[in-house]
């Protein structure tokens, strides 16, 4: 174990040191075990903001305490992607997207994605705020607009949602979501005859609570190897 009197962070240019400190599992000056250091590095990797994370222990000549030196290499904050194709069901298909993972140097993420086919267009915008209100909770806002062209009209779908997500293990989480939806029929062709089901102007609000428990987390946290086995090394067999 290491008693750290200080944490020195090097290599961060665009990422604020606050991003590193807020995932530190202990306070400066507390005893930090090797497992806690490994967990610390993994947490930083999972933010997606770093390409390399290394820790070194340095003895302070003044007070003989051990300082932690954190050497980090930042990953690219801006990611661009584009694609094009053709399919028998959609005809031509094109997509473009952009993601910025480090707005204001605090790990805020914004991403936009556009998908266009011969009969459909969809645009999605996502914003993620880590440590919402200073809590270990991710806040999110999602906006989606989708237009689908039918033979004599266009169906427009718009949704705006917000979410709060809390990870309690590496892969498991719980979340609360609220979504406002609207579907309506537009651009009806003159003289077109459409069914009443196709004439829409629907509005709805969806509340949803999600709990995700990943089996790999339970294996890491609990040992089930001896569950179901008889004690004393006995074997299970058929009675005669």
PDB file of C-alpha atoms in Angstrom:
ATOM      1  CA  UNK A   1       0.000   0.000   0.000  1.00  0.00           C
ATOM      2  CA  UNK A   2       1.027   3.589  -0.665  1.00  0.00           C
ATOM      3  CA  UNK A   3       0.341   6.684   1.428  1.00  0.00           C
ATOM      4  CA  UNK A   4       0.275   9.471  -1.124  1.00  0.00           C
ATOM      5  CA  UNK A   5       0.975  13.017   0.010  1.00  0.00           C
ATOM      6  CA  UNK A   6       0.372  14.458  -3.434  1.00  0.00           C
ATOM      7  CA  UNK A   7      -0.718  13.525  -6.955  1.00  0.00           C
ATOM      8  CA  UNK A   8       1.198  15.007  -9.868  1.00  0.00           C
ATOM      9  CA  UNK A   9      -0.538  14.895 -13.253  1.00  0.00           C
ATOM     10  CA  UNK A  10       1.439  15.364 -16.474  1.00  0.00           C
ATOM     11  CA  UNK A  11       0.531  15.133 -20.140  1.00  0.00           C
ATOM     12  CA  UNK A  12      -2.952  16.637 -19.964  1.00  0.00           C
ATOM     13  CA  UNK A  13      -3.224  19.552 -22.371  1.00  0.00           C
ATOM     14  CA  UNK A  14      -6.915  19.815 -23.194  1.00  0.00           C
ATOM     15  CA  UNK A  15      -8.354  17.649 -20.418  1.00  0.00           C
ATOM     16  CA  UNK A  16      -8.745  19.385 -17.068  1.00  0.00           C
ATOM     17  CA  UNK A  17      -7.042  17.867 -14.021  1.00  0.00           C
ATOM     18  CA  UNK A  18     -10.494  17.884 -12.390  1.00  0.00           C
ATOM     19  CA  UNK A  19     -11.486  15.038 -14.723  1.00  0.00           C
ATOM     20  CA  UNK A  20      -8.668  12.938 -13.270  1.00  0.00           C
ATOM     21  CA  UNK A  21      -9.284  13.905  -9.655  1.00  0.00           C
ATOM     22  CA  UNK A  22     -13.012  13.191  -9.679  1.00  0.00           C
ATOM     23  CA  UNK A  23     -12.468   9.505 -10.482  1.00  0.00           C
ATOM     24  CA  UNK A  24      -9.716   9.092  -7.886  1.00  0.00           C
ATOM     25  CA  UNK A  25     -11.047   6.337  -5.567  1.00  0.00           C
ATOM     26  CA  UNK A  26      -9.457   7.852  -2.415  1.00  0.00           C
ATOM     27  CA  UNK A  27      -8.467  11.250  -1.073  1.00  0.00           C
ATOM     28  CA  UNK A  28      -4.939  12.560  -1.337  1.00  0.00           C
ATOM     29  CA  UNK A  29      -3.083  11.478   1.794  1.00  0.00           C
ATOM     30  CA  UNK A  30      -5.059   8.270   2.199  1.00  0.00           C
ATOM     31  CA  UNK A  31      -3.577   4.812   1.832  1.00  0.00           C
ATOM     32  CA  UNK A  32      -3.843   3.650  -1.786  1.00  0.00           C
ATOM     33  CA  UNK A  33      -3.501  -0.064  -2.481  1.00  0.00           C
ATOM     34  CA  UNK A  34      -2.300  -1.578  -5.739  1.00  0.00           C
ATOM     35  CA  UNK A  35      -5.831  -2.728  -6.591  1.00  0.00           C
ATOM     36  CA  UNK A  36      -7.084   0.843  -6.103  1.00  0.00           C
ATOM     37  CA  UNK A  37      -4.393   2.141  -8.460  1.00  0.00           C
ATOM     38  CA  UNK A  38      -5.413  -0.363 -11.128  1.00  0.00           C
ATOM     39  CA  UNK A  39      -9.068   0.582 -10.639  1.00  0.00           C
ATOM     40  CA  UNK A  40      -8.082   4.244 -10.951  1.00  0.00           C
ATOM     41  CA  UNK A  41      -6.380   3.619 -14.300  1.00  0.00           C
ATOM     42  CA  UNK A  42      -9.328   1.612 -15.600  1.00  0.00           C
ATOM     43  CA  UNK A  43     -11.759   4.368 -14.666  1.00  0.00           C
ATOM     44  CA  UNK A  44      -9.689   6.888 -16.619  1.00  0.00           C
ATOM     45  CA  UNK A  45      -9.554   4.601 -19.664  1.00  0.00           C
ATOM     46  CA  UNK A  46     -13.338   4.186 -19.600  1.00  0.00           C
ATOM     47  CA  UNK A  47     -13.850   7.928 -19.967  1.00  0.00           C
ATOM     48  CA  UNK A  48     -12.557   7.574 -23.541  1.00  0.00           C
ATOM     49  CA  UNK A  49     -10.427  10.694 -23.096  1.00  0.00           C
ATOM     50  CA  UNK A  50      -7.030   9.025 -22.740  1.00  0.00           C
ATOM     51  CA  UNK A  51      -4.907   6.864 -24.999  1.00  0.00           C
ATOM     52  CA  UNK A  52      -2.361   5.977 -22.326  1.00  0.00           C
ATOM     53  CA  UNK A  53      -2.392   6.123 -18.504  1.00  0.00           C
ATOM     54  CA  UNK A  54       0.666   5.286 -16.402  1.00  0.00           C
ATOM     55  CA  UNK A  55       1.323   5.719 -12.686  1.00  0.00           C
ATOM     56  CA  UNK A  56       4.670   5.927 -10.917  1.00  0.00           C
ATOM     57  CA  UNK A  57       5.594   6.223  -7.247  1.00  0.00           C
ATOM     58  CA  UNK A  58       8.133   8.918  -6.326  1.00  0.00           C
ATOM     59  CA  UNK A  59       9.649   9.321  -2.866  1.00  0.00           C
ATOM     60  CA  UNK A  60       9.546  12.876  -1.551  1.00  0.00           C
ATOM     61  CA  UNK A  61      12.942  13.949  -0.192  1.00  0.00           C
ATOM     62  CA  UNK A  62      11.406  16.435   2.223  1.00  0.00           C
ATOM     63  CA  UNK A  63       8.824  14.439   4.169  1.00  0.00           C
ATOM     64  CA  UNK A  64       9.773  10.931   2.982  1.00  0.00           C
ATOM     65  CA  UNK A  65       6.232  10.354   1.738  1.00  0.00           C
ATOM     66  CA  UNK A  66       5.442   8.802  -1.588  1.00  0.00           C
ATOM     67  CA  UNK A  67       3.920  10.950  -4.297  1.00  0.00           C
ATOM     68  CA  UNK A  68       2.029   9.521  -7.244  1.00  0.00           C
ATOM     69  CA  UNK A  69       3.041  10.665 -10.699  1.00  0.00           C
ATOM     70  CA  UNK A  70       0.276  10.235 -13.259  1.00  0.00           C
ATOM     71  CA  UNK A  71       1.545  10.310 -16.847  1.00  0.00           C
ATOM     72  CA  UNK A  72      -1.302  10.489 -19.345  1.00  0.00           C
ATOM     73  CA  UNK A  73      -1.624  10.776 -23.098  1.00  0.00           C
ATOM     74  CA  UNK A  74      -4.839  12.279 -24.369  1.00  0.00           C
ATOM     75  CA  UNK A  75      -6.910  10.629 -27.078  1.00  0.00           C
ATOM     76  CA  UNK A  76      -8.393  12.544 -30.002  1.00  0.00           C
ATOM     77  CA  UNK A  77     -11.369  14.515 -28.745  1.00  0.00           C
ATOM     78  CA  UNK A  78     -12.978  14.956 -32.175  1.00  0.00           C
ATOM     79  CA  UNK A  79     -14.091  11.891 -34.109  1.00  0.00           C
ATOM     80  CA  UNK A  80     -15.553  12.105 -37.626  1.00  0.00           C
ATOM     81  CA  UNK A  81     -17.155   9.315 -39.613  1.00  0.00           C
ATOM     82  CA  UNK A  82     -18.954   8.925 -42.930  1.00  0.00           C
ATOM     83  CA  UNK A  83     -20.253   6.107 -45.060  1.00  0.00           C
ATOM     84  CA  UNK A  84     -22.258   5.327 -48.182  1.00  0.00           C
ATOM     85  CA  UNK A  85     -23.884   2.252 -49.665  1.00  0.00           C
ATOM     86  CA  UNK A  86     -26.791   0.739 -51.497  1.00  0.00           C
ATOM     87  CA  UNK A  87     -29.315  -1.938 -50.603  1.00  0.00           C
ATOM     88  CA  UNK A  88     -32.275  -3.582 -52.261  1.00  0.00           C
ATOM     89  CA  UNK A  89     -34.575  -2.458 -49.440  1.00  0.00           C
ATOM     90  CA  UNK A  90     -33.324   1.111 -48.918  1.00  0.00           C
ATOM     91  CA  UNK A  91     -31.752   2.033 -52.246  1.00  0.00           C
ATOM     92  CA  UNK A  92     -28.873   4.442 -51.748  1.00  0.00           C
ATOM     93  CA  UNK A  93     -27.786   5.067 -48.188  1.00  0.00           C
ATOM     94  CA  UNK A  94     -25.468   7.665 -46.731  1.00  0.00           C
ATOM     95  CA  UNK A  95     -24.410   8.528 -43.218  1.00  0.00           C
ATOM     96  CA  UNK A  96     -22.258  11.131 -41.502  1.00  0.00           C
ATOM     97  CA  UNK A  97     -21.448  11.699 -37.869  1.00  0.00           C
ATOM     98  CA  UNK A  98     -19.281  13.756 -35.554  1.00  0.00           C
ATOM     99  CA  UNK A  99     -18.462  13.349 -31.866  1.00  0.00           C
ATOM    100  CA  UNK A 100     -16.581  15.672 -29.532  1.00  0.00           C
ATOM    101  CA  UNK A 101     -15.691  13.955 -26.270  1.00  0.00           C
ATOM    102  CA  UNK A 102     -14.158  16.814 -24.302  1.00  0.00           C
ATOM    103  CA  UNK A 103     -16.129  20.051 -24.403  1.00  0.00           C
ATOM    104  CA  UNK A 104     -14.658  22.707 -22.080  1.00  0.00           C
ATOM    105  CA  UNK A 105     -11.991  20.206 -21.016  1.00  0.00           C
ATOM    106  CA  UNK A 106     -14.400  18.545 -18.560  1.00  0.00           C
ATOM    107  CA  UNK A 107     -15.340  15.417 -20.476  1.00  0.00           C
ATOM    108  CA  UNK A 108     -18.689  16.687 -21.734  1.00  0.00           C
ATOM    109  CA  UNK A 109     -19.633  14.849 -24.924  1.00  0.00           C
ATOM    110  CA  UNK A 110     -21.768  15.925 -27.852  1.00  0.00           C
ATOM    111  CA  UNK A 111     -22.450  13.811 -30.925  1.00  0.00           C
ATOM    112  CA  UNK A 112     -24.544  14.207 -34.052  1.00  0.00           C
ATOM    113  CA  UNK A 113     -25.460  11.568 -36.614  1.00  0.00           C
ATOM    114  CA  UNK A 114     -27.281  11.884 -39.933  1.00  0.00           C
ATOM    115  CA  UNK A 115     -28.628   8.939 -41.955  1.00  0.00           C
ATOM    116  CA  UNK A 116     -30.262   9.467 -45.359  1.00  0.00           C
ATOM    117  CA  UNK A 117     -31.852   6.888 -47.667  1.00  0.00           C
ATOM    118  CA  UNK A 118     -34.132   7.246 -50.705  1.00  0.00           C
ATOM    119  CA  UNK A 119     -37.250   7.294 -48.511  1.00  0.00           C
ATOM    120  CA  UNK A 120     -36.038   8.168 -45.042  1.00  0.00           C
ATOM    121  CA  UNK A 121     -33.955  10.744 -43.242  1.00  0.00           C
ATOM    122  CA  UNK A 122     -32.945  10.640 -39.583  1.00  0.00           C
ATOM    123  CA  UNK A 123     -30.914  13.064 -37.494  1.00  0.00           C
ATOM    124  CA  UNK A 124     -29.848  12.393 -33.894  1.00  0.00           C
ATOM    125  CA  UNK A 125     -28.151  14.737 -31.443  1.00  0.00           C
ATOM    126  CA  UNK A 126     -26.831  13.547 -28.056  1.00  0.00           C
ATOM    127  CA  UNK A 127     -25.313  15.495 -25.186  1.00  0.00           C
ATOM    128  CA  UNK A 128     -23.742  13.829 -22.137  1.00  0.00           C
ATOM    129  CA  UNK A 129     -22.816  15.630 -18.930  1.00  0.00           C
ATOM    130  CA  UNK A 130     -20.605  13.485 -16.649  1.00  0.00           C
ATOM    131  CA  UNK A 131     -20.833  14.108 -12.920  1.00  0.00           C
ATOM    132  CA  UNK A 132     -24.156  15.919 -13.253  1.00  0.00           C
ATOM    133  CA  UNK A 133     -24.487  18.552 -10.489  1.00  0.00           C
ATOM    134  CA  UNK A 134     -21.226  17.298  -9.007  1.00  0.00           C
ATOM    135  CA  UNK A 135     -22.621  13.807  -8.424  1.00  0.00           C
ATOM    136  CA  UNK A 136     -21.284  10.529  -9.815  1.00  0.00           C
ATOM    137  CA  UNK A 137     -24.179  10.444 -12.267  1.00  0.00           C
ATOM    138  CA  UNK A 138     -24.200  10.941 -16.042  1.00  0.00           C
ATOM    139  CA  UNK A 139     -26.872  13.300 -17.331  1.00  0.00           C
ATOM    140  CA  UNK A 140     -27.969  13.013 -20.938  1.00  0.00           C
ATOM    141  CA  UNK A 141     -30.159  14.812 -23.469  1.00  0.00           C
ATOM    142  CA  UNK A 142     -31.232  13.223 -26.743  1.00  0.00           C
ATOM    143  CA  UNK A 143     -33.009  14.816 -29.717  1.00  0.00           C
ATOM    144  CA  UNK A 144     -34.162  12.836 -32.764  1.00  0.00           C
ATOM    145  CA  UNK A 145     -36.091  13.838 -35.859  1.00  0.00           C
ATOM    146  CA  UNK A 146     -37.055  11.298 -38.506  1.00  0.00           C
ATOM    147  CA  UNK A 147     -38.964  11.725 -41.768  1.00  0.00           C
ATOM    148  CA  UNK A 148     -40.286   8.723 -43.672  1.00  0.00           C
ATOM    149  CA  UNK A 149     -41.747   9.225 -47.145  1.00  0.00           C
ATOM    150  CA  UNK A 150     -44.754   7.082 -47.948  1.00  0.00           C
ATOM    151  CA  UNK A 151     -46.529   6.929 -51.317  1.00  0.00           C
ATOM    152  CA  UNK A 152     -48.799   9.949 -50.718  1.00  0.00           C
ATOM    153  CA  UNK A 153     -47.586  11.527 -47.438  1.00  0.00           C
ATOM    154  CA  UNK A 154     -44.664  11.972 -45.093  1.00  0.00           C
ATOM    155  CA  UNK A 155     -44.569  10.666 -41.518  1.00  0.00           C
ATOM    156  CA  UNK A 156     -42.588  12.881 -39.172  1.00  0.00           C
ATOM    157  CA  UNK A 157     -41.330  11.649 -35.778  1.00  0.00           C
ATOM    158  CA  UNK A 158     -39.746  13.945 -33.213  1.00  0.00           C
ATOM    159  CA  UNK A 159     -38.481  12.933 -29.773  1.00  0.00           C
ATOM    160  CA  UNK A 160     -36.724  14.787 -26.964  1.00  0.00           C
ATOM    161  CA  UNK A 161     -35.458  12.859 -23.976  1.00  0.00           C
ATOM    162  CA  UNK A 162     -33.435  13.222 -20.823  1.00  0.00           C
ATOM    163  CA  UNK A 163     -31.725  10.589 -18.688  1.00  0.00           C
ATOM    164  CA  UNK A 164     -29.757  10.087 -15.486  1.00  0.00           C
ATOM    165  CA  UNK A 165     -27.423   7.076 -15.346  1.00  0.00           C
ATOM    166  CA  UNK A 166     -25.436   5.765 -12.392  1.00  0.00           C
ATOM    167  CA  UNK A 167     -22.823   3.049 -12.825  1.00  0.00           C
ATOM    168  CA  UNK A 168     -22.305   1.042  -9.660  1.00  0.00           C
ATOM    169  CA  UNK A 169     -19.881  -1.509 -11.100  1.00  0.00           C
ATOM    170  CA  UNK A 170     -17.740  -1.566 -14.230  1.00  0.00           C
ATOM    171  CA  UNK A 171     -20.482  -2.737 -16.612  1.00  0.00           C
ATOM    172  CA  UNK A 172     -23.676  -2.544 -14.537  1.00  0.00           C
ATOM    173  CA  UNK A 173     -25.850   0.529 -14.136  1.00  0.00           C
ATOM    174  CA  UNK A 174     -29.230   1.923 -13.266  1.00  0.00           C
ATOM    175  CA  UNK A 175     -30.949   4.709 -15.181  1.00  0.00           C
ATOM    176  CA  UNK A 176     -34.077   6.834 -15.291  1.00  0.00           C
ATOM    177  CA  UNK A 177     -35.345   8.215 -18.593  1.00  0.00           C
ATOM    178  CA  UNK A 178     -38.120  10.540 -19.697  1.00  0.00           C
ATOM    179  CA  UNK A 179     -38.978  11.032 -23.380  1.00  0.00           C
ATOM    180  CA  UNK A 180     -41.421  13.344 -25.149  1.00  0.00           C
ATOM    181  CA  UNK A 181     -42.600  12.001 -28.530  1.00  0.00           C
ATOM    182  CA  UNK A 182     -44.624  13.429 -31.385  1.00  0.00           C
ATOM    183  CA  UNK A 183     -45.723  11.711 -34.587  1.00  0.00           C
ATOM    184  CA  UNK A 184     -47.621  13.552 -37.294  1.00  0.00           C
ATOM    185  CA  UNK A 185     -48.566  13.237 -40.960  1.00  0.00           C
ATOM    186  CA  UNK A 186     -47.320  15.985 -43.279  1.00  0.00           C
ATOM    187  CA  UNK A 187     -47.024  16.747 -46.997  1.00  0.00           C
ATOM    188  CA  UNK A 188     -50.187  14.885 -47.982  1.00  0.00           C
ATOM    189  CA  UNK A 189     -50.516  14.779 -51.770  1.00  0.00           C
ATOM    190  CA  UNK A 190     -53.562  16.635 -53.207  1.00  0.00           C
ATOM    191  CA  UNK A 191     -56.447  14.225 -53.776  1.00  0.00           C
ATOM    192  CA  UNK A 192     -54.676  11.418 -51.930  1.00  0.00           C
ATOM    193  CA  UNK A 193     -56.874   8.873 -50.170  1.00  0.00           C
ATOM    194  CA  UNK A 194     -55.276   7.684 -46.944  1.00  0.00           C
ATOM    195  CA  UNK A 195     -56.642   5.617 -44.090  1.00  0.00           C
ATOM    196  CA  UNK A 196     -57.568   7.239 -40.754  1.00  0.00           C
ATOM    197  CA  UNK A 197     -54.700   5.320 -39.111  1.00  0.00           C
ATOM    198  CA  UNK A 198     -52.224   7.186 -41.305  1.00  0.00           C
ATOM    199  CA  UNK A 199     -53.543  10.619 -40.318  1.00  0.00           C
ATOM    200  CA  UNK A 200     -51.602  11.240 -37.135  1.00  0.00           C
ATOM    201  CA  UNK A 201     -50.806  14.010 -34.729  1.00  0.00           C
ATOM    202  CA  UNK A 202     -49.956  12.002 -31.632  1.00  0.00           C
ATOM    203  CA  UNK A 203     -48.106  13.208 -28.549  1.00  0.00           C
ATOM    204  CA  UNK A 204     -46.860  11.013 -25.729  1.00  0.00           C
ATOM    205  CA  UNK A 205     -44.601  11.038 -22.672  1.00  0.00           C
ATOM    206  CA  UNK A 206     -42.631   7.937 -21.726  1.00  0.00           C
ATOM    207  CA  UNK A 207     -41.125   7.305 -18.295  1.00  0.00           C
ATOM    208  CA  UNK A 208     -38.713   4.411 -18.020  1.00  0.00           C
ATOM    209  CA  UNK A 209     -36.478   3.004 -15.297  1.00  0.00           C
ATOM    210  CA  UNK A 210     -33.685   0.657 -16.397  1.00  0.00           C
ATOM    211  CA  UNK A 211     -31.540  -1.654 -14.290  1.00  0.00           C
ATOM    212  CA  UNK A 212     -28.651  -3.484 -15.975  1.00  0.00           C
ATOM    213  CA  UNK A 213     -26.723  -6.183 -14.108  1.00  0.00           C
ATOM    214  CA  UNK A 214     -23.878  -7.635 -16.140  1.00  0.00           C
ATOM    215  CA  UNK A 215     -22.957 -11.232 -15.345  1.00  0.00           C
ATOM    216  CA  UNK A 216     -19.263 -10.451 -15.685  1.00  0.00           C
ATOM    217  CA  UNK A 217     -19.541  -7.988 -12.797  1.00  0.00           C
ATOM    218  CA  UNK A 218     -21.083 -10.618 -10.522  1.00  0.00           C
ATOM    219  CA  UNK A 219     -18.231 -12.991 -11.313  1.00  0.00           C
ATOM    220  CA  UNK A 220     -15.728 -10.275 -10.428  1.00  0.00           C
ATOM    221  CA  UNK A 221     -17.429  -9.324  -7.154  1.00  0.00           C
ATOM    222  CA  UNK A 222     -18.645 -12.700  -5.867  1.00  0.00           C
ATOM    223  CA  UNK A 223     -17.258 -16.209  -5.886  1.00  0.00           C
ATOM    224  CA  UNK A 224     -19.874 -18.758  -6.940  1.00  0.00           C
ATOM    225  CA  UNK A 225     -17.480 -21.642  -7.474  1.00  0.00           C
ATOM    226  CA  UNK A 226     -18.633 -23.563  -4.414  1.00  0.00           C
ATOM    227  CA  UNK A 227     -22.373 -22.927  -4.719  1.00  0.00           C
ATOM    228  CA  UNK A 228     -24.253 -26.214  -5.170  1.00  0.00           C
ATOM    229  CA  UNK A 229     -21.358 -28.423  -4.140  1.00  0.00           C
ATOM    230  CA  UNK A 230     -21.656 -30.705  -1.120  1.00  0.00           C
ATOM    231  CA  UNK A 231     -19.351 -29.883   1.766  1.00  0.00           C
ATOM    232  CA  UNK A 232     -16.520 -32.180   2.725  1.00  0.00           C
ATOM    233  CA  UNK A 233     -15.583 -33.041  -0.858  1.00  0.00           C
ATOM    234  CA  UNK A 234     -18.460 -35.477  -1.352  1.00  0.00           C
ATOM    235  CA  UNK A 235     -19.885 -36.345  -4.734  1.00  0.00           C
ATOM    236  CA  UNK A 236     -23.421 -36.200  -5.965  1.00  0.00           C
ATOM    237  CA  UNK A 237     -24.676 -39.571  -7.162  1.00  0.00           C
ATOM    238  CA  UNK A 238     -27.759 -41.762  -7.438  1.00  0.00           C
ATOM    239  CA  UNK A 239     -28.937 -43.508  -4.258  1.00  0.00           C
ATOM    240  CA  UNK A 240     -29.289 -47.292  -4.359  1.00  0.00           C
TER     241      UNK A 240
END
